CSV table of C-alpha atoms in Angstrom, one decimal:
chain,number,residue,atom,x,y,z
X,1,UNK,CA,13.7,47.2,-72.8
X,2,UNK,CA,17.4,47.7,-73.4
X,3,UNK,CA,19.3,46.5,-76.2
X,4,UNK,CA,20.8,43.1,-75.3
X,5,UNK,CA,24.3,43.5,-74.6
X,6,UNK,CA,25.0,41.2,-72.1
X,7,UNK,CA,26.5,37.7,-72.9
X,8,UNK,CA,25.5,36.2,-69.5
X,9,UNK,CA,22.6,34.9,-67.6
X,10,UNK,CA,20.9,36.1,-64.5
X,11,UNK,CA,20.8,34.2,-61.4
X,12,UNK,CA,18.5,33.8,-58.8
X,13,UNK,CA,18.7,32.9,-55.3
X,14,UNK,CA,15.9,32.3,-52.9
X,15,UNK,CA,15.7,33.9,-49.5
X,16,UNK,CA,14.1,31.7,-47.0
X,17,UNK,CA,14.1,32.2,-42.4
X,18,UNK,CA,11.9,31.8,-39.5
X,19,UNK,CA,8.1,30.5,-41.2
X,20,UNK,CA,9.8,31.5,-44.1
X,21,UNK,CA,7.1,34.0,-45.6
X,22,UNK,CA,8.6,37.0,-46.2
X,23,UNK,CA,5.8,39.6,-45.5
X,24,UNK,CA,5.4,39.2,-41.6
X,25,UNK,CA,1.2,38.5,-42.1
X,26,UNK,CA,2.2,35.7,-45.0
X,27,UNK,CA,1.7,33.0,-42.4
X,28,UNK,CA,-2.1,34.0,-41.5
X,29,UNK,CA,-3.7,33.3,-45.1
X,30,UNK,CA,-5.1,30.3,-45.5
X,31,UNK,CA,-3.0,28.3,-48.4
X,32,UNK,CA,0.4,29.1,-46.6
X,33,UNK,CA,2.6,27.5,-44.5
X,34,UNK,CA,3.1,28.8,-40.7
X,35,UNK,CA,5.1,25.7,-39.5
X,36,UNK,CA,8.1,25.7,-41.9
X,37,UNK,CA,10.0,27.2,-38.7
X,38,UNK,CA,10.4,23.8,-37.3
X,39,UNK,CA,9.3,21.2,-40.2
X,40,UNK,CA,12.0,19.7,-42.7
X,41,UNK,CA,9.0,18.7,-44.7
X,42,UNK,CA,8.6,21.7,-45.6
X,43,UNK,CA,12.1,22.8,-46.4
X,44,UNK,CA,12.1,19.6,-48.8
X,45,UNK,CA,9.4,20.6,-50.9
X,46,UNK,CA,10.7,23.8,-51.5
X,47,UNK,CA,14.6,22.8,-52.0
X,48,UNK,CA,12.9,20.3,-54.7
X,49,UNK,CA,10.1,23.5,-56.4
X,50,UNK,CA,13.7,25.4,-56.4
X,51,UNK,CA,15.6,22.9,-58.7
X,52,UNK,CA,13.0,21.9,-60.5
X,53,UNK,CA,12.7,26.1,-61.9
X,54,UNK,CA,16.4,25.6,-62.1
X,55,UNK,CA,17.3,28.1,-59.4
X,56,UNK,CA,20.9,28.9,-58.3
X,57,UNK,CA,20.9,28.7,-54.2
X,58,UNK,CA,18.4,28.1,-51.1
X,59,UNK,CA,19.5,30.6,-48.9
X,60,UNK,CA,19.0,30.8,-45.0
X,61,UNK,CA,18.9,33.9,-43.1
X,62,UNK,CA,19.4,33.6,-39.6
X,63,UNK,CA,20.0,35.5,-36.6
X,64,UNK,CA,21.3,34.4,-33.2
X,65,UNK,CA,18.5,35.9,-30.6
X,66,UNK,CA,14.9,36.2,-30.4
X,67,UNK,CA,14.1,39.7,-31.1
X,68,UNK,CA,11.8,41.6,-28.8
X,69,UNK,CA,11.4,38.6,-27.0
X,70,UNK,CA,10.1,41.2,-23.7
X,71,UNK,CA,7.5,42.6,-25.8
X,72,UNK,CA,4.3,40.2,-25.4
X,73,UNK,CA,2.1,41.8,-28.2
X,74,UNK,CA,5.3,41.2,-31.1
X,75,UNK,CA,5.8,37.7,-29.6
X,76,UNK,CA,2.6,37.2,-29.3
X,77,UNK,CA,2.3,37.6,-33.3
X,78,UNK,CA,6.0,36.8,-34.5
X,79,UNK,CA,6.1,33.9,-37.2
X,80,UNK,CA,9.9,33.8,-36.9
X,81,UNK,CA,10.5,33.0,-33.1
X,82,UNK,CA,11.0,29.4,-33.4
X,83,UNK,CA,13.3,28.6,-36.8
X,84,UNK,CA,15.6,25.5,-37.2
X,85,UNK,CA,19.3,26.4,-36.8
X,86,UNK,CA,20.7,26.6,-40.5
X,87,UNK,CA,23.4,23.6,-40.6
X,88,UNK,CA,21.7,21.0,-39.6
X,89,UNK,CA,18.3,22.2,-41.8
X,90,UNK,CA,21.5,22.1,-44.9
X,91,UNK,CA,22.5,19.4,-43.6
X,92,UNK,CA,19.6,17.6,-44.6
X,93,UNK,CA,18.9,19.0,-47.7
X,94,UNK,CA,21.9,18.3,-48.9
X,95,UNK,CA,21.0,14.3,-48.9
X,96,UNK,CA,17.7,15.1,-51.1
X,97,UNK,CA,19.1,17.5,-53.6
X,98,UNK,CA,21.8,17.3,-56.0
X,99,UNK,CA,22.0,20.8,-57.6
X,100,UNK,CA,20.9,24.0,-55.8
X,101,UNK,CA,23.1,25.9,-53.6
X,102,UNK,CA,23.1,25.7,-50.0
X,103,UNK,CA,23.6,28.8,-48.1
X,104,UNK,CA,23.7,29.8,-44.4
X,105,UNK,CA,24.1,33.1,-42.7
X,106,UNK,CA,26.5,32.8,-39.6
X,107,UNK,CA,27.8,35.6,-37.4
X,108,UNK,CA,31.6,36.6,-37.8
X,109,UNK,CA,30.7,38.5,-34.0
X,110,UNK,CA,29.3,35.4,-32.4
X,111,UNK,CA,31.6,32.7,-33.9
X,112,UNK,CA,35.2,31.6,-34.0
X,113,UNK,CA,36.7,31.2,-37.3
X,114,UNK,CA,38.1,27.5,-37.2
X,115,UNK,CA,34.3,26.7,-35.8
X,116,UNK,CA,33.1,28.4,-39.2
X,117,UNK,CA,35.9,27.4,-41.6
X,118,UNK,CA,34.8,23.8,-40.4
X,119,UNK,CA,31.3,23.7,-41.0
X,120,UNK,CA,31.1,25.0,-44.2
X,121,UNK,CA,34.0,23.0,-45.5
X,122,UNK,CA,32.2,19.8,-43.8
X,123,UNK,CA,28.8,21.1,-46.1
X,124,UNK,CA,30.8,21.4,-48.8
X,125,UNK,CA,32.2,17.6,-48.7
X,126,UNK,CA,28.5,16.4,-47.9
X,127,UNK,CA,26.6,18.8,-50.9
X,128,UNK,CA,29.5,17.5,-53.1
X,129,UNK,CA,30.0,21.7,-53.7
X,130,UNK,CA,27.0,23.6,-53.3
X,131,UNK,CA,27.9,25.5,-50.0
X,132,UNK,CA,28.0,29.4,-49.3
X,133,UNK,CA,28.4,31.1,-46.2
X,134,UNK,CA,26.4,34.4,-46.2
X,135,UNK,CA,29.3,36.4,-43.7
X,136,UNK,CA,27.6,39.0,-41.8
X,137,UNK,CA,28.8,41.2,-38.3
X,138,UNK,CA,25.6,40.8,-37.0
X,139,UNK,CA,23.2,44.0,-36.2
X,140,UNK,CA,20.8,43.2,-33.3
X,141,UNK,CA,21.7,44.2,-29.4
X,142,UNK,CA,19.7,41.3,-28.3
X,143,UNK,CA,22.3,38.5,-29.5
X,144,UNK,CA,24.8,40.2,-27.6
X,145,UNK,CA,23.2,39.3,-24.6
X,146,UNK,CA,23.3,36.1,-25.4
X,147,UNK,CA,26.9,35.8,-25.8
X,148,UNK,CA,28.1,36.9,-22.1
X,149,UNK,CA,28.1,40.4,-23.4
X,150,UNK,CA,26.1,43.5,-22.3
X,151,UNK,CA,26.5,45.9,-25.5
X,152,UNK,CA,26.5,45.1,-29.5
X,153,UNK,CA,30.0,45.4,-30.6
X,154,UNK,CA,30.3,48.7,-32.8
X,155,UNK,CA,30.0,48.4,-36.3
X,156,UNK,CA,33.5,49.7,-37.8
X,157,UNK,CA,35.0,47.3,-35.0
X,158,UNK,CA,32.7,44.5,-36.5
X,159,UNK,CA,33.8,44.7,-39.8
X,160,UNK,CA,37.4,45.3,-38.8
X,161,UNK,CA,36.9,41.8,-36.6
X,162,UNK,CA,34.7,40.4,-39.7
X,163,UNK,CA,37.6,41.1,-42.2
X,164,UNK,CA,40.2,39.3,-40.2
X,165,UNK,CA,37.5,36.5,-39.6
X,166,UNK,CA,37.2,36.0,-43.5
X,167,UNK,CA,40.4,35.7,-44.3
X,168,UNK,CA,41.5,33.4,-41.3
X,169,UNK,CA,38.3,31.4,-42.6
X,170,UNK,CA,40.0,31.3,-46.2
X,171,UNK,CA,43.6,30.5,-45.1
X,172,UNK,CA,42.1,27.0,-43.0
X,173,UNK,CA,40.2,26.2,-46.2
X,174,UNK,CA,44.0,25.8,-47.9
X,175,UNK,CA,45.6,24.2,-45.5
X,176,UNK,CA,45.2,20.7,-46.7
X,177,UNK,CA,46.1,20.7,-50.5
X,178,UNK,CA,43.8,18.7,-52.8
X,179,UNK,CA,45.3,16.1,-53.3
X,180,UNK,CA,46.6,16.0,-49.5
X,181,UNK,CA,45.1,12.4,-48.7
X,182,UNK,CA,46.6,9.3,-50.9
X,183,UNK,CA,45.1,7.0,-48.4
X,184,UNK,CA,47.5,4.3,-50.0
X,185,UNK,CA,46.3,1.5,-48.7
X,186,UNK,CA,49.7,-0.8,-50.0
X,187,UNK,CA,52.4,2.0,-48.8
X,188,UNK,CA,50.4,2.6,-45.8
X,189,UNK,CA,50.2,6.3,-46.2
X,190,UNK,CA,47.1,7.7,-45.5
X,191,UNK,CA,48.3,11.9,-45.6
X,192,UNK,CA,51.3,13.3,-47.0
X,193,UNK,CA,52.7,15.7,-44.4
X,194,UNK,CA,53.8,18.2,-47.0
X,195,UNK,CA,50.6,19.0,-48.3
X,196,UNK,CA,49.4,19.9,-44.8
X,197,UNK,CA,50.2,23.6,-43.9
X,198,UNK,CA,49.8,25.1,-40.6
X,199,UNK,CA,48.6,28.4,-40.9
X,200,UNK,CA,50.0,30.1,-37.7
X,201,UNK,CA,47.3,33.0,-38.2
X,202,UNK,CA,48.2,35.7,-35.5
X,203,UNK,CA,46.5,39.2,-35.6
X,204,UNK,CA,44.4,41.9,-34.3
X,205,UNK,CA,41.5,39.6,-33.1
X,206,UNK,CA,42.0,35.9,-34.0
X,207,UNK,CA,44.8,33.6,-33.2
X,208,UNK,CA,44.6,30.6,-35.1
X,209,UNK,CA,47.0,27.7,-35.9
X,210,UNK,CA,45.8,25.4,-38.1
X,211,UNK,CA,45.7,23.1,-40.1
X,212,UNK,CA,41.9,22.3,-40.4
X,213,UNK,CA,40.6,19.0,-39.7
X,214,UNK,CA,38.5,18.8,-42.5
X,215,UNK,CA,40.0,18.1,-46.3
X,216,UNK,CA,39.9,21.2,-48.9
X,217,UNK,CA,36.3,22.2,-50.1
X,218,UNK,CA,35.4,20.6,-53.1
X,219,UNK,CA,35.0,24.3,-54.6
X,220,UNK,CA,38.0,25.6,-52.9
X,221,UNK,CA,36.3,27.9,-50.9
X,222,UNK,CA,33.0,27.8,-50.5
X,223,UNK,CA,30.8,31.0,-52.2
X,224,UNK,CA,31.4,33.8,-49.6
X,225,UNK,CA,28.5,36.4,-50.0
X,226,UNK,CA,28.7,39.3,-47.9
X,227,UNK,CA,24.9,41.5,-47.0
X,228,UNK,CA,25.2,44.6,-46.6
X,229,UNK,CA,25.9,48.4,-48.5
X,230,UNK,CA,27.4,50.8,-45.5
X,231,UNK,CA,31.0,52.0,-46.6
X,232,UNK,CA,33.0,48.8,-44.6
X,233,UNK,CA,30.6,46.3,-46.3
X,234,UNK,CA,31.4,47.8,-49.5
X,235,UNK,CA,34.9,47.4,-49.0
X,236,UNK,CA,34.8,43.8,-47.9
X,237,UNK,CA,32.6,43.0,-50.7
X,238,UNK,CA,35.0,44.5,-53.1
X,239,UNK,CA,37.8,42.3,-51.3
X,240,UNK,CA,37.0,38.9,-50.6
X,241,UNK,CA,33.3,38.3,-51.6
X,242,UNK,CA,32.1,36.4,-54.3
X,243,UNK,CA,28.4,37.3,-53.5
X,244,UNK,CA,27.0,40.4,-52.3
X,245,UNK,CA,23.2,40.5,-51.5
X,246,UNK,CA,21.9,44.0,-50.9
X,247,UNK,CA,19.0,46.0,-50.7
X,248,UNK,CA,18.3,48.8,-53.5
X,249,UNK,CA,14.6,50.1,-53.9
X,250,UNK,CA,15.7,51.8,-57.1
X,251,UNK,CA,17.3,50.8,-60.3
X,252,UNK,CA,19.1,54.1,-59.7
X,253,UNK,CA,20.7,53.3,-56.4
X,254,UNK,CA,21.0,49.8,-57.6
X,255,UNK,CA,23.2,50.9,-60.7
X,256,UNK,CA,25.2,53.2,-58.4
X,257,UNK,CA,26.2,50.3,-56.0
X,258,UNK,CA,26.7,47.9,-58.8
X,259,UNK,CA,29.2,49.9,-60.3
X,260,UNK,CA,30.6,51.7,-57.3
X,261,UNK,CA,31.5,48.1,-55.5
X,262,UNK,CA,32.9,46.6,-58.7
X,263,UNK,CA,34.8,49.9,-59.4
X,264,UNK,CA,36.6,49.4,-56.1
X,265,UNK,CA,38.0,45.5,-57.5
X,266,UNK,CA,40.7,46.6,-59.2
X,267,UNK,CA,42.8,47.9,-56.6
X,268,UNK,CA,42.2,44.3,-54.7
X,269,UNK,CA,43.6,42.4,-58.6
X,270,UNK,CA,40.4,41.1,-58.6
X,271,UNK,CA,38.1,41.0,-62.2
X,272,UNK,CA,35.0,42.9,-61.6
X,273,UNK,CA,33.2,39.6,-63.2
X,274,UNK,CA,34.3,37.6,-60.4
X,275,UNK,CA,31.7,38.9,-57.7
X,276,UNK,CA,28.3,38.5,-58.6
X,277,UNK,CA,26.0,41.5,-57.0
X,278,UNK,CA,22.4,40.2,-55.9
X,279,UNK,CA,19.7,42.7,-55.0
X,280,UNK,CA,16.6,41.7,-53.2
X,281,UNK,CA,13.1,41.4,-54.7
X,282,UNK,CA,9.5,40.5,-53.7
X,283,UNK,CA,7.0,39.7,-56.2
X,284,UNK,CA,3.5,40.2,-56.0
X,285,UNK,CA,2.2,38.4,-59.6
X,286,UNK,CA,-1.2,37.9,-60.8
X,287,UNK,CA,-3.2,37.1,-63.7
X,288,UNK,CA,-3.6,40.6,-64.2
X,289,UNK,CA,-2.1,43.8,-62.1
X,290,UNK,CA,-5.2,44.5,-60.6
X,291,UNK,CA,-4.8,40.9,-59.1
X,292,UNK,CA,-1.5,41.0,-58.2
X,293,UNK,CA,-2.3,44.8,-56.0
X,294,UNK,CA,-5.7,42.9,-54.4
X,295,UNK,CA,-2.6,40.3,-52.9
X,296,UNK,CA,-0.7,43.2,-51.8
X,297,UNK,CA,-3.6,45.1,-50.3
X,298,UNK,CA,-5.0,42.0,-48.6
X,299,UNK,CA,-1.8,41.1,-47.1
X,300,UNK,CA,-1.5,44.4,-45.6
X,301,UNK,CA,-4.9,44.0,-44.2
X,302,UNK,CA,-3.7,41.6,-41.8
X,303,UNK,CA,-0.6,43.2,-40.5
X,304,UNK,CA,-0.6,43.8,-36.9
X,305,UNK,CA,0.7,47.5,-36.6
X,306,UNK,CA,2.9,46.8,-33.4
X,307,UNK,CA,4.4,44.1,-34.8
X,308,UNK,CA,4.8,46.3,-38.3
X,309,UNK,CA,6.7,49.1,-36.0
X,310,UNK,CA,8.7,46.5,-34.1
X,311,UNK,CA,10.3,45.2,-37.1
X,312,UNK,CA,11.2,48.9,-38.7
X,313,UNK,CA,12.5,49.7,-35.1
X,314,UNK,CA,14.7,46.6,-35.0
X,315,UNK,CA,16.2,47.5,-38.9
X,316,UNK,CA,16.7,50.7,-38.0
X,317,UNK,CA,19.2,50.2,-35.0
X,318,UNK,CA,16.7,50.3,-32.5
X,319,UNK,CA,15.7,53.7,-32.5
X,320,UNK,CA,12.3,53.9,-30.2
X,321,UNK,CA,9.4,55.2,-32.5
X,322,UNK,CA,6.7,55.0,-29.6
X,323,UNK,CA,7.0,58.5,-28.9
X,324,UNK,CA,6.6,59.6,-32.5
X,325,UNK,CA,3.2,60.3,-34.4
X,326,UNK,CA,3.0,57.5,-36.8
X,327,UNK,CA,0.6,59.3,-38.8
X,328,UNK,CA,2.9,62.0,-39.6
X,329,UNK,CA,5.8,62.0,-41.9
X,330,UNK,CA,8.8,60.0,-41.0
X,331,UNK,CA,11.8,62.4,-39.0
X,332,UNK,CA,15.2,62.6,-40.2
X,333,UNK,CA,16.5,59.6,-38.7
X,334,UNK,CA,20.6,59.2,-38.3
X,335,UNK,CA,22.4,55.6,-38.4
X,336,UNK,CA,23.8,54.4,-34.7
X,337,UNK,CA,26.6,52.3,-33.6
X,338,UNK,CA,24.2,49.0,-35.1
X,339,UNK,CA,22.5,50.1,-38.1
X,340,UNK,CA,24.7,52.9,-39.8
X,341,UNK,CA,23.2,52.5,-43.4
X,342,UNK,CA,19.5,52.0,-42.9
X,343,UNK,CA,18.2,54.5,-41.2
X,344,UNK,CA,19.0,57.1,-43.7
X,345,UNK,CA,18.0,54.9,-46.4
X,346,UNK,CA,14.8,53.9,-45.0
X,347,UNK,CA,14.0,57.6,-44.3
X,348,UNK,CA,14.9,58.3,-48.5
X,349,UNK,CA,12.8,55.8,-49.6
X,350,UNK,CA,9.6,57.0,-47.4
X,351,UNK,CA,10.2,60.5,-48.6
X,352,UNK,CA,10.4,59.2,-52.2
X,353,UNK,CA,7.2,56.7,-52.1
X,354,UNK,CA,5.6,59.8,-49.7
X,355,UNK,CA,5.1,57.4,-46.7
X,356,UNK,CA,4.0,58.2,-43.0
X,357,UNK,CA,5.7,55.8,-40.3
X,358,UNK,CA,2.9,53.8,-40.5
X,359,UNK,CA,2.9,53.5,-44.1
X,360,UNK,CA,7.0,52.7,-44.2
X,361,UNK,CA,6.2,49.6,-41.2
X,362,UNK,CA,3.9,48.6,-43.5
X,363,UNK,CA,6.1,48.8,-46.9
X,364,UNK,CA,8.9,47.2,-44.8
X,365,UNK,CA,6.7,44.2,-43.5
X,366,UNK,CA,6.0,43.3,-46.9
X,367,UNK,CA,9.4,44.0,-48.8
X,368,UNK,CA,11.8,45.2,-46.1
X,369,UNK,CA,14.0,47.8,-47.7
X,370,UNK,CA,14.4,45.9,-51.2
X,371,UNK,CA,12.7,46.5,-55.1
X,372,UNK,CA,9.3,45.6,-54.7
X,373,UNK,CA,7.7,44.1,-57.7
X,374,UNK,CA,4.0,44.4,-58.7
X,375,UNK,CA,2.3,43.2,-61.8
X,376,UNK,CA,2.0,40.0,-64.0
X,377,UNK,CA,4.6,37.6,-65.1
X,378,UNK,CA,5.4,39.8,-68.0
X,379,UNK,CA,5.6,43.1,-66.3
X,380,UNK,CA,7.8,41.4,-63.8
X,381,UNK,CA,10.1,39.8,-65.9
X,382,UNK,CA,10.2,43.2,-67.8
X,383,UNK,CA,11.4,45.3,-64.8
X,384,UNK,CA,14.4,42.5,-64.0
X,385,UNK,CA,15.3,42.2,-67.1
X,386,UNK,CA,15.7,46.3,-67.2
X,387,UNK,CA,17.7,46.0,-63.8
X,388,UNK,CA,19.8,42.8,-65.1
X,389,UNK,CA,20.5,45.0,-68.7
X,390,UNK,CA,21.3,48.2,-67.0
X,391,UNK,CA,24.0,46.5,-64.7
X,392,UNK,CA,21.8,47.3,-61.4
X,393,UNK,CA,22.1,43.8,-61.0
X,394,UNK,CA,23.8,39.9,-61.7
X,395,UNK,CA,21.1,38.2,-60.3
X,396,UNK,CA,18.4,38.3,-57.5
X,397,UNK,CA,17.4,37.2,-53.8
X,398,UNK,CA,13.8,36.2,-54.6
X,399,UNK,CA,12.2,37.3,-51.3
X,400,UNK,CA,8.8,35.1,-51.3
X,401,UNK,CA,5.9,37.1,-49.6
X,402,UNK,CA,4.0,33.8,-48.8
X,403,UNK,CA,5.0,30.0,-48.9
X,404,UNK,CA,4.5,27.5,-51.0
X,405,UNK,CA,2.0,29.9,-53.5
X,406,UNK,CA,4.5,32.7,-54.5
X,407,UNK,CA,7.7,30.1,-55.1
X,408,UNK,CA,5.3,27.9,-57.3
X,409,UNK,CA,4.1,31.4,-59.0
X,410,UNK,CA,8.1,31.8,-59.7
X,411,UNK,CA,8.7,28.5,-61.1
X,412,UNK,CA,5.8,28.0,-63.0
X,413,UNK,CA,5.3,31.7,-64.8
X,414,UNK,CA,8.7,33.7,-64.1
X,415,UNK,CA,10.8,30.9,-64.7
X,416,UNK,CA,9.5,30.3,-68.2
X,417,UNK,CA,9.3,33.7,-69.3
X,418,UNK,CA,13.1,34.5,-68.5
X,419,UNK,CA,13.7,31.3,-70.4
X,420,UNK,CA,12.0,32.4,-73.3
X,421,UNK,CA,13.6,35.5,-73.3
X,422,UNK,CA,17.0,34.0,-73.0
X,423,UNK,CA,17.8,35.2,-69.6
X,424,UNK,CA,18.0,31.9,-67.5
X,425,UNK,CA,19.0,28.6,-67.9
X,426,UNK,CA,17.0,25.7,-69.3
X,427,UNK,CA,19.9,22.8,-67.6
X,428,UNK,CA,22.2,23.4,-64.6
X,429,UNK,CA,26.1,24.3,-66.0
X,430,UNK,CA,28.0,22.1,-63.2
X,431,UNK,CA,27.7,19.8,-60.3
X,432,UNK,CA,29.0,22.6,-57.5
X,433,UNK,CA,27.4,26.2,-57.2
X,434,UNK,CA,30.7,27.6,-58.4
X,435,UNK,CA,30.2,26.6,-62.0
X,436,UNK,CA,26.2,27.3,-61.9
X,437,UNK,CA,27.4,30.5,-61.0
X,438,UNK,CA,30.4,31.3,-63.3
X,439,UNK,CA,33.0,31.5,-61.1
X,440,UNK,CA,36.4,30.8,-60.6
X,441,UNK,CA,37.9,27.7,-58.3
X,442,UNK,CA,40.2,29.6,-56.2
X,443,UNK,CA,44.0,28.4,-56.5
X,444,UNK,CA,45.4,26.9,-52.8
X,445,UNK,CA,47.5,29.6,-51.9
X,446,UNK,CA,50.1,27.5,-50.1
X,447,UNK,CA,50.4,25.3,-53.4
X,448,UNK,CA,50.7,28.6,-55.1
């Protein structure tokens, strides 16, 4: 292992959608759970596991459609068709928990910003400041349809649309001061006019008034985390993010992003210790590594092969692999107008982990494009704290392959092993997700 050089801790998120087993097959075994899709129980238990390993953030993926919903044979065998919508499930949680984060992807494409900049503020008041809005353009052709719209918006116009959407987002959260609402019940002053702006947003995409009809955030803004590595998501990240969760199979390409998004801070005044860079990571742990390999193997066993292809097809902008042997190696496939990052790095890492198409379904089914992690506790902690030493990484998205078993596995032997080796927390630092996290409470900019 490195030297230890680094003063902080790492920090964990968990990555939960749909059935909420990561690897597609997870809901088949026997000891998982296949109805988290619709059943707050479920989310309960595993908001409660997550604070009591001392975890940073529950976070809920989501997307707008239903994927290959004219394909019978992938609906036939998709575990995340039916999923609760992501406010209202954090809604909830938020009345049972008191310390994890609370995080919800929603579309900057499919949304307004007042409709965005309301809800998360609202979550904010309710979790008492654990909110953060995971801020993505949105990638799939199907939710376009959806939306009185025949094609996917291209992706430098989404960003260029998401940009303007984030900061209109940011300039509603200021426009009630702090301390905006005396409610005086002798003077009879409920709000002080001056400390309610109006924001008069005009630009590009958005026209937006103001002020917002919810009180400032108890964290000022909520956390922003932005998902995604393609050149615009890079600069966005560098910008306005506070988060970025990504996927980087290597500790080389994850050192190169690290350093290449922070590099770009400085020319935003921002401190390059002020955006906290996530990879993703399965685990596959076992008593020994042979045991945690059988998991691996035997999960595999039970993908279905057109549901394996559907998903890869989806990540990788659609691109139609039915007419492709998917025996042979995998073709030099180019990014489109919805996924211009993926493709390319899909086809690198099945070149570098000598895959067929076949065998890349089947790696993405389990881990997607993220680190894949195989081996017991120790091995595992080994390789993140590597990645967390070398600056390939702040934290992690903890992508569990199969629900409750591998988030137990987490709490009860990762957990404890990072703690011995000083790299996580034994007690929460704050009541809001900001201070867990260490970061700044961003100024009111009108007060300013």
């Amino acid at each position: 292992m490195p030297e230890r050089t680094r003063k902080d801790q790492i920090k964990f998120a968990v990555f939960l959608s749909g059935d909420s087993n990561y690897h597609i097959a997870g809901w088949r075994l026997p000891e998982t759970y296949a109805d988290t899709g619709m059943n707050i129980e479920r989310w309960i238990e595993y908001a409660k596991t997550m604070e009591r390993g001392k975890l940073d953030m529950l976070f809920i993926a989501d997307s707008i459609g239903t994927h290959h919903a004219d394909d019978a044979e992938v609906t036939r065998r998709n575990a995340h068709i039916d999923r609760l919508e992501p406010f209202t499930t954090l809604a909830a949680l938020s009345s049972v928990t008191k310390h994890i984060g609370l995080a919800a992807t929603a579309h900057t494409t499919y949304n307004e910003p007042y409709h965005i900049a309301r809800k998360f503020a609202s979550l904010d008041h309710l979790s008492h400041g654990r909110a953060a809005w995971n801020f993505v353009t949105g990638a799939n052709h199907e939710d376009a349809l959806n939306f009185s719209q025949d094609e996917h918006t291209a992706h430098g116009d989404r960003y260029d649309m998401a940009e303007e959407f984030a900061d209109v987002v940011r300039g509603l959260w200021d426009t009630c001061e702090d301390d905006a609402f005396p409610r005086d019940k002798k003077t009879g002053v409920y709000a002080d006019p001056a400390k309610i702006h109006i924001l008069n947003h005009k630009g590009k995409y958005y026209q937006v008034k103001g002020p917002l009809s919810v009180g400032r955030p108890p964290q000022g803004y909520p956390i922003l985390i932005q998902a995604g590595k393609s050149e615009p998501a890079r600069e966005v990240s560098a910008r306005v993010a506070d988060a970025v969760f990504t996927s980087q199979p290597t500790i080389e390409e994850a050192m190169a992003f690290y350093a290449d998004v922070k590099g770009r801070m400085g020319k935003f005044g921002r401190d390059p210790d002020t955006l906290k860079i996530f990879p993703g990571v399965a685990i596959f742990t076992g008593r020994t590594a042979e045991e945690a390999e059988e998991k691996y193997r035997h999960l595999e066993s039970l993908l279905s092969p057109e549901a394996a292809l559907a998903l890869l097809s989806e990540r990788m902008g659609g691109i139609d692999l039915s007419s492709y042997d998917i025996d042979a190696p995998i073709p030099d496939f180019k990014g489109n107008a919805n996924r211009m990052s993926n493709p390319p790095a899909l086809v690198k890492l099945a070149r570098r982990e000598n895959l067929t198409i076949r065998g890349l379904a089947n790696r993405f089914a389990a881990a997607r494009g993220h680190c894949m992690v195989r081996g017991t506790p120790k091995q595992v902690c080994d390789q993140l704290e590597e990645w967390f030493m070398k600056r390939a990484a702040d934290g992690f998205i903890f992508l569990p392959v199969t629900l409750p078993g591998t988030l137990n596995d987490f709490v009860d032997f990762i957990v404890p092993e990072l703690q011995r080796r000083g790299l996580f927390r034994t007690e929460y630092e704050g009541k809001t997700l900001r201070e867990n996290l260490g970061l700044p409470r961003p100024p009111n900019h009108f007060r300013a």
